[in-house]
XYZ file of N, CA and C in Angstrom:
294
model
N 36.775 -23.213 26.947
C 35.926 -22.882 28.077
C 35.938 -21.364 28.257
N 34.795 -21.028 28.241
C 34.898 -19.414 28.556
C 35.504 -18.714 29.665
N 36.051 -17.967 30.106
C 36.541 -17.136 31.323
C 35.677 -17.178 32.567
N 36.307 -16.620 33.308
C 35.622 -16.069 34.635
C 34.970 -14.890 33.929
N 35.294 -13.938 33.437
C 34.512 -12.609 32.753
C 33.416 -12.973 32.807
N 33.508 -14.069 31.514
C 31.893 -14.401 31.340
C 30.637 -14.365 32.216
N 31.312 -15.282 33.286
C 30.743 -15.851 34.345
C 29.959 -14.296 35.097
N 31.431 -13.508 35.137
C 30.393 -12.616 36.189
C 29.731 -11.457 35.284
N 30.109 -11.172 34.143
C 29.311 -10.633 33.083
C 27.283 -11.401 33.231
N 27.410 -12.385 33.010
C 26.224 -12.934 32.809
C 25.672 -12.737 34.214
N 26.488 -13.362 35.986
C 25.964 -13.094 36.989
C 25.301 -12.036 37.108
N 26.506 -10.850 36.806
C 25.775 -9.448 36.529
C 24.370 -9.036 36.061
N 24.341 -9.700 34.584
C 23.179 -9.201 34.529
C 21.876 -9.543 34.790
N 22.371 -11.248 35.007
C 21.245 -11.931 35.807
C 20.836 -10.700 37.110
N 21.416 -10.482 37.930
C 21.361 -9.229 39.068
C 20.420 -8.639 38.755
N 20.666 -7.650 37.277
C 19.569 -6.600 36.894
C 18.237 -6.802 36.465
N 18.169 -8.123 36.299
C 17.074 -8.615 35.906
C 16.004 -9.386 36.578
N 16.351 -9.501 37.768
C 15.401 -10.635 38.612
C 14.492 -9.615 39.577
N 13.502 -9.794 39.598
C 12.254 -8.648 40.363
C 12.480 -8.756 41.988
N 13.117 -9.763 42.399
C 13.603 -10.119 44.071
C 15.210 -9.362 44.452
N 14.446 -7.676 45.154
C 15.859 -7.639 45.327
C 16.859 -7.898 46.144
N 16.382 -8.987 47.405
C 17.467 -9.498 48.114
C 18.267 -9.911 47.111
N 17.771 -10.895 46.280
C 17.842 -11.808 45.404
C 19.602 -10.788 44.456
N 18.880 -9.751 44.031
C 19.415 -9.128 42.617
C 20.883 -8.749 43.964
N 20.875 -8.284 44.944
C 21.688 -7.441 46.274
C 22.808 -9.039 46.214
N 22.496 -9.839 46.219
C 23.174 -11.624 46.496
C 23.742 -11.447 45.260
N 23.564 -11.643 44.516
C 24.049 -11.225 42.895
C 25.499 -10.744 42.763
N 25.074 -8.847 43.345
C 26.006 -8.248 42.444
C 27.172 -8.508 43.635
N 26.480 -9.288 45.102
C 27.691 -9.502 46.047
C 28.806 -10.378 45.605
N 27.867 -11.683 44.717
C 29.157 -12.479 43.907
C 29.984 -11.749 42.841
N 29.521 -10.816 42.440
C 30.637 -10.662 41.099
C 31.288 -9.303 41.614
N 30.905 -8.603 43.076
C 32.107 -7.886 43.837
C 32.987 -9.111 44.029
N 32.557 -9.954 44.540
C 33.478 -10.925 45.549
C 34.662 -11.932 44.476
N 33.802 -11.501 43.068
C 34.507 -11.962 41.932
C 35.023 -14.093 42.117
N 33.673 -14.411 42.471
C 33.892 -15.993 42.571
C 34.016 -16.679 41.870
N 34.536 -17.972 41.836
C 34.482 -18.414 40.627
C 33.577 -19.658 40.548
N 33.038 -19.333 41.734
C 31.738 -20.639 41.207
C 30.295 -20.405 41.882
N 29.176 -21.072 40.800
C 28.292 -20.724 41.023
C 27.564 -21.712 41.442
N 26.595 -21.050 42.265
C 25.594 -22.730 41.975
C 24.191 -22.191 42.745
N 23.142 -22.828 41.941
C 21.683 -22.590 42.486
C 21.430 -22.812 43.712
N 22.112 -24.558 44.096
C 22.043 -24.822 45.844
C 21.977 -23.966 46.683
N 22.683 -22.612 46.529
C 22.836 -21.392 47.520
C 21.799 -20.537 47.727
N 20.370 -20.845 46.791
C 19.103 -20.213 46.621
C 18.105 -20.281 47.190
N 17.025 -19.760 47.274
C 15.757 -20.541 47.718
C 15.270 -21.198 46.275
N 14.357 -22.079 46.573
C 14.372 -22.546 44.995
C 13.951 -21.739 44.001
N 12.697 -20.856 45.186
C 12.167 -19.397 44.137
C 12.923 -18.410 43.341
N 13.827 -18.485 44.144
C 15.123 -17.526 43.912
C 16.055 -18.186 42.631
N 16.131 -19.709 42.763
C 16.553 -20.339 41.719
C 15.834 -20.371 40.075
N 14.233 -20.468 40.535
C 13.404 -20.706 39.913
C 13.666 -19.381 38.944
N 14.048 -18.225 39.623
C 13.554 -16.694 39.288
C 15.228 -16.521 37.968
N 16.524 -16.950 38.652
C 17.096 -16.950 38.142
C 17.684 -17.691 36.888
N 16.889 -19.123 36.865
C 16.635 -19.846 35.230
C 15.648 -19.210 34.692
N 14.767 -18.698 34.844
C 13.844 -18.060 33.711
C 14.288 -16.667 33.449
N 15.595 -16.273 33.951
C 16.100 -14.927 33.520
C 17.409 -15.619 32.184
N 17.908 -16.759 32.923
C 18.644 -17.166 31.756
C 17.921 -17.795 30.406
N 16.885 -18.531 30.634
C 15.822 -19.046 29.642
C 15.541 -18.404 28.943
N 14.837 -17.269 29.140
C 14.337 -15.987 28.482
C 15.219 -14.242 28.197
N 16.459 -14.187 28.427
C 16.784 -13.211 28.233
C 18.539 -13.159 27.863
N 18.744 -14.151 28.549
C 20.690 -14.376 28.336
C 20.970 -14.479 27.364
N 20.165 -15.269 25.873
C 21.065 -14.927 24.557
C 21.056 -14.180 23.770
N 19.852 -13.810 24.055
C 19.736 -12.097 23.368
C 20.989 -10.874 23.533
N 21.103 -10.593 24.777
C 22.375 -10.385 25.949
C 23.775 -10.549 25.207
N 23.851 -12.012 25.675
C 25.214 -12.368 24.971
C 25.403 -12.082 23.560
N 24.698 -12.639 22.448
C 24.623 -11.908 21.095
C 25.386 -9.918 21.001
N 24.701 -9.901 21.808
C 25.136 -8.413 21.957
C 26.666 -7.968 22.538
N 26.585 -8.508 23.133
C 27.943 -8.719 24.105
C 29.352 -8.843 23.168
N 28.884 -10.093 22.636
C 30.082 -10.847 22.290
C 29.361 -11.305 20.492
N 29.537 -10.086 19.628
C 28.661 -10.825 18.192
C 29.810 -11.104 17.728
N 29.439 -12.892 17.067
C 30.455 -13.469 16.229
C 31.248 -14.043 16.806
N 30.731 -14.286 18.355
C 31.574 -15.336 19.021
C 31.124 -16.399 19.225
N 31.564 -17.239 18.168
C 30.815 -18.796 18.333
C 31.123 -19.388 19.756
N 32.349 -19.335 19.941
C 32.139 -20.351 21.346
C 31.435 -19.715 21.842
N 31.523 -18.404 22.788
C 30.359 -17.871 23.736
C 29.352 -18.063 23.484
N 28.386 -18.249 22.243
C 27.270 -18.340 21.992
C 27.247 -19.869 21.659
N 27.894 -20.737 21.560
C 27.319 -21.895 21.413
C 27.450 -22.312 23.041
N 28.103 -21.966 23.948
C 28.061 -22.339 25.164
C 27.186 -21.984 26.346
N 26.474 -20.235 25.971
C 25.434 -19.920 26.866
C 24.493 -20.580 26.519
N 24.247 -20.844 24.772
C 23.228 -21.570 24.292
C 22.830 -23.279 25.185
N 24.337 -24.015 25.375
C 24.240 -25.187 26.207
C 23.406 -24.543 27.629
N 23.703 -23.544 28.049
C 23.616 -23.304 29.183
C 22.204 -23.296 28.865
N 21.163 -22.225 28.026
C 20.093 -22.414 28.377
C 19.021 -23.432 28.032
N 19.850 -24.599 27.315
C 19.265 -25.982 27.181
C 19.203 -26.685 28.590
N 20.105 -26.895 29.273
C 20.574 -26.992 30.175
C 19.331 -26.512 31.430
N 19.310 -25.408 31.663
C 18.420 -24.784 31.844
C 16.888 -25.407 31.939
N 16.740 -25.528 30.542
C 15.118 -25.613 30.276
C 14.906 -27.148 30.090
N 16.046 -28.359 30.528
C 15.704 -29.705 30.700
C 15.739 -29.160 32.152
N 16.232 -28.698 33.078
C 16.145 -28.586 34.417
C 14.466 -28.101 34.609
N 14.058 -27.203 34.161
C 13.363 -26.964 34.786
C 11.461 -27.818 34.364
N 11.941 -28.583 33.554
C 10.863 -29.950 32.953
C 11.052 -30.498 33.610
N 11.959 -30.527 34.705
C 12.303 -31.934 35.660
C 11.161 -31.458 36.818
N 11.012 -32.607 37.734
C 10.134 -32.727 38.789
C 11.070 -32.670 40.227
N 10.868 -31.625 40.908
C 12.003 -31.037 42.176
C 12.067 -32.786 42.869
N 13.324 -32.705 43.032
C 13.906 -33.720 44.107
C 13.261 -33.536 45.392
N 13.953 -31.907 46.108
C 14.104 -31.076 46.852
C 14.140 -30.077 47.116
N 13.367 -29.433 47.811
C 13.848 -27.768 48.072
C 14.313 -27.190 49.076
N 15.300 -26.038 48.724
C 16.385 -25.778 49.446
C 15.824 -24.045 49.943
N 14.898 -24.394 50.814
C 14.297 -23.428 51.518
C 14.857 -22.860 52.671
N 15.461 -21.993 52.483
C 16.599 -21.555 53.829
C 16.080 -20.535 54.378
C-alpha cells in the first residue's frame, strides 16, 4: 500500500490543477493539515466532478514522473484512475450540494 506521501503528493497536485480556487485553497488545506483520509463526500459534486477529471486526465503522467520504475505506485494510481472513470459512467445517486 502506498504511504501517506503519496496521498498528499497527488492531493497536492490535484490543488494545482483544478480551475476552482476555493476548491484548489481546500486542497492544499488537507495536505497542510497532513490527513490521512480522503474522500469526495466533503465536495460539492462539481468540485468532485472537477477533481476526477484532474485524476482521469493528468495523475499518471504526474506520477510516471514522480516515481519512474515504480511499479507499485504506478500500478496503483493506475487502479485509482480506473476507479475513477467507472465512477464517473455511473448515474449520481446523490448530490452533495453544501
Amino acid at each position: 500500500m502506498p504511504s501517506r506521501g503519496l496521498l498528499l503528493r497527488v492531493v497536492e497536485f490535484i490543488a494545482g490543477e483544478v480551475a476552482d480556487d476555493e476548491l484548489s485553497e481546500e486542497l492544499h488545506h488537507f495536505v497542510k493539515g497532513e490527513y490521512g483520509y480522503f474522500s469526495l463526500s466533503t465536495y460539492t459534486s462539481e468540485q468532485a466532478e472537477e477533481i476526477m477529471t484532474v485524476i482521469r486526465e493528468s495523475l499518471l503522467p504526474a506520477v510516471a514522473e514522480w516515481y519512474p520504475g515504480d511499479d507499485e505506485v504506478h500500478d496503483f494510481v493506475a487502479e485509482l484512475v480506473d476507479l475513477v472513470k467507472q465512477a464517473q459512467a455511473l448515474e449520481p445517486i446523490s448530490r452533495n450540494d453544501r
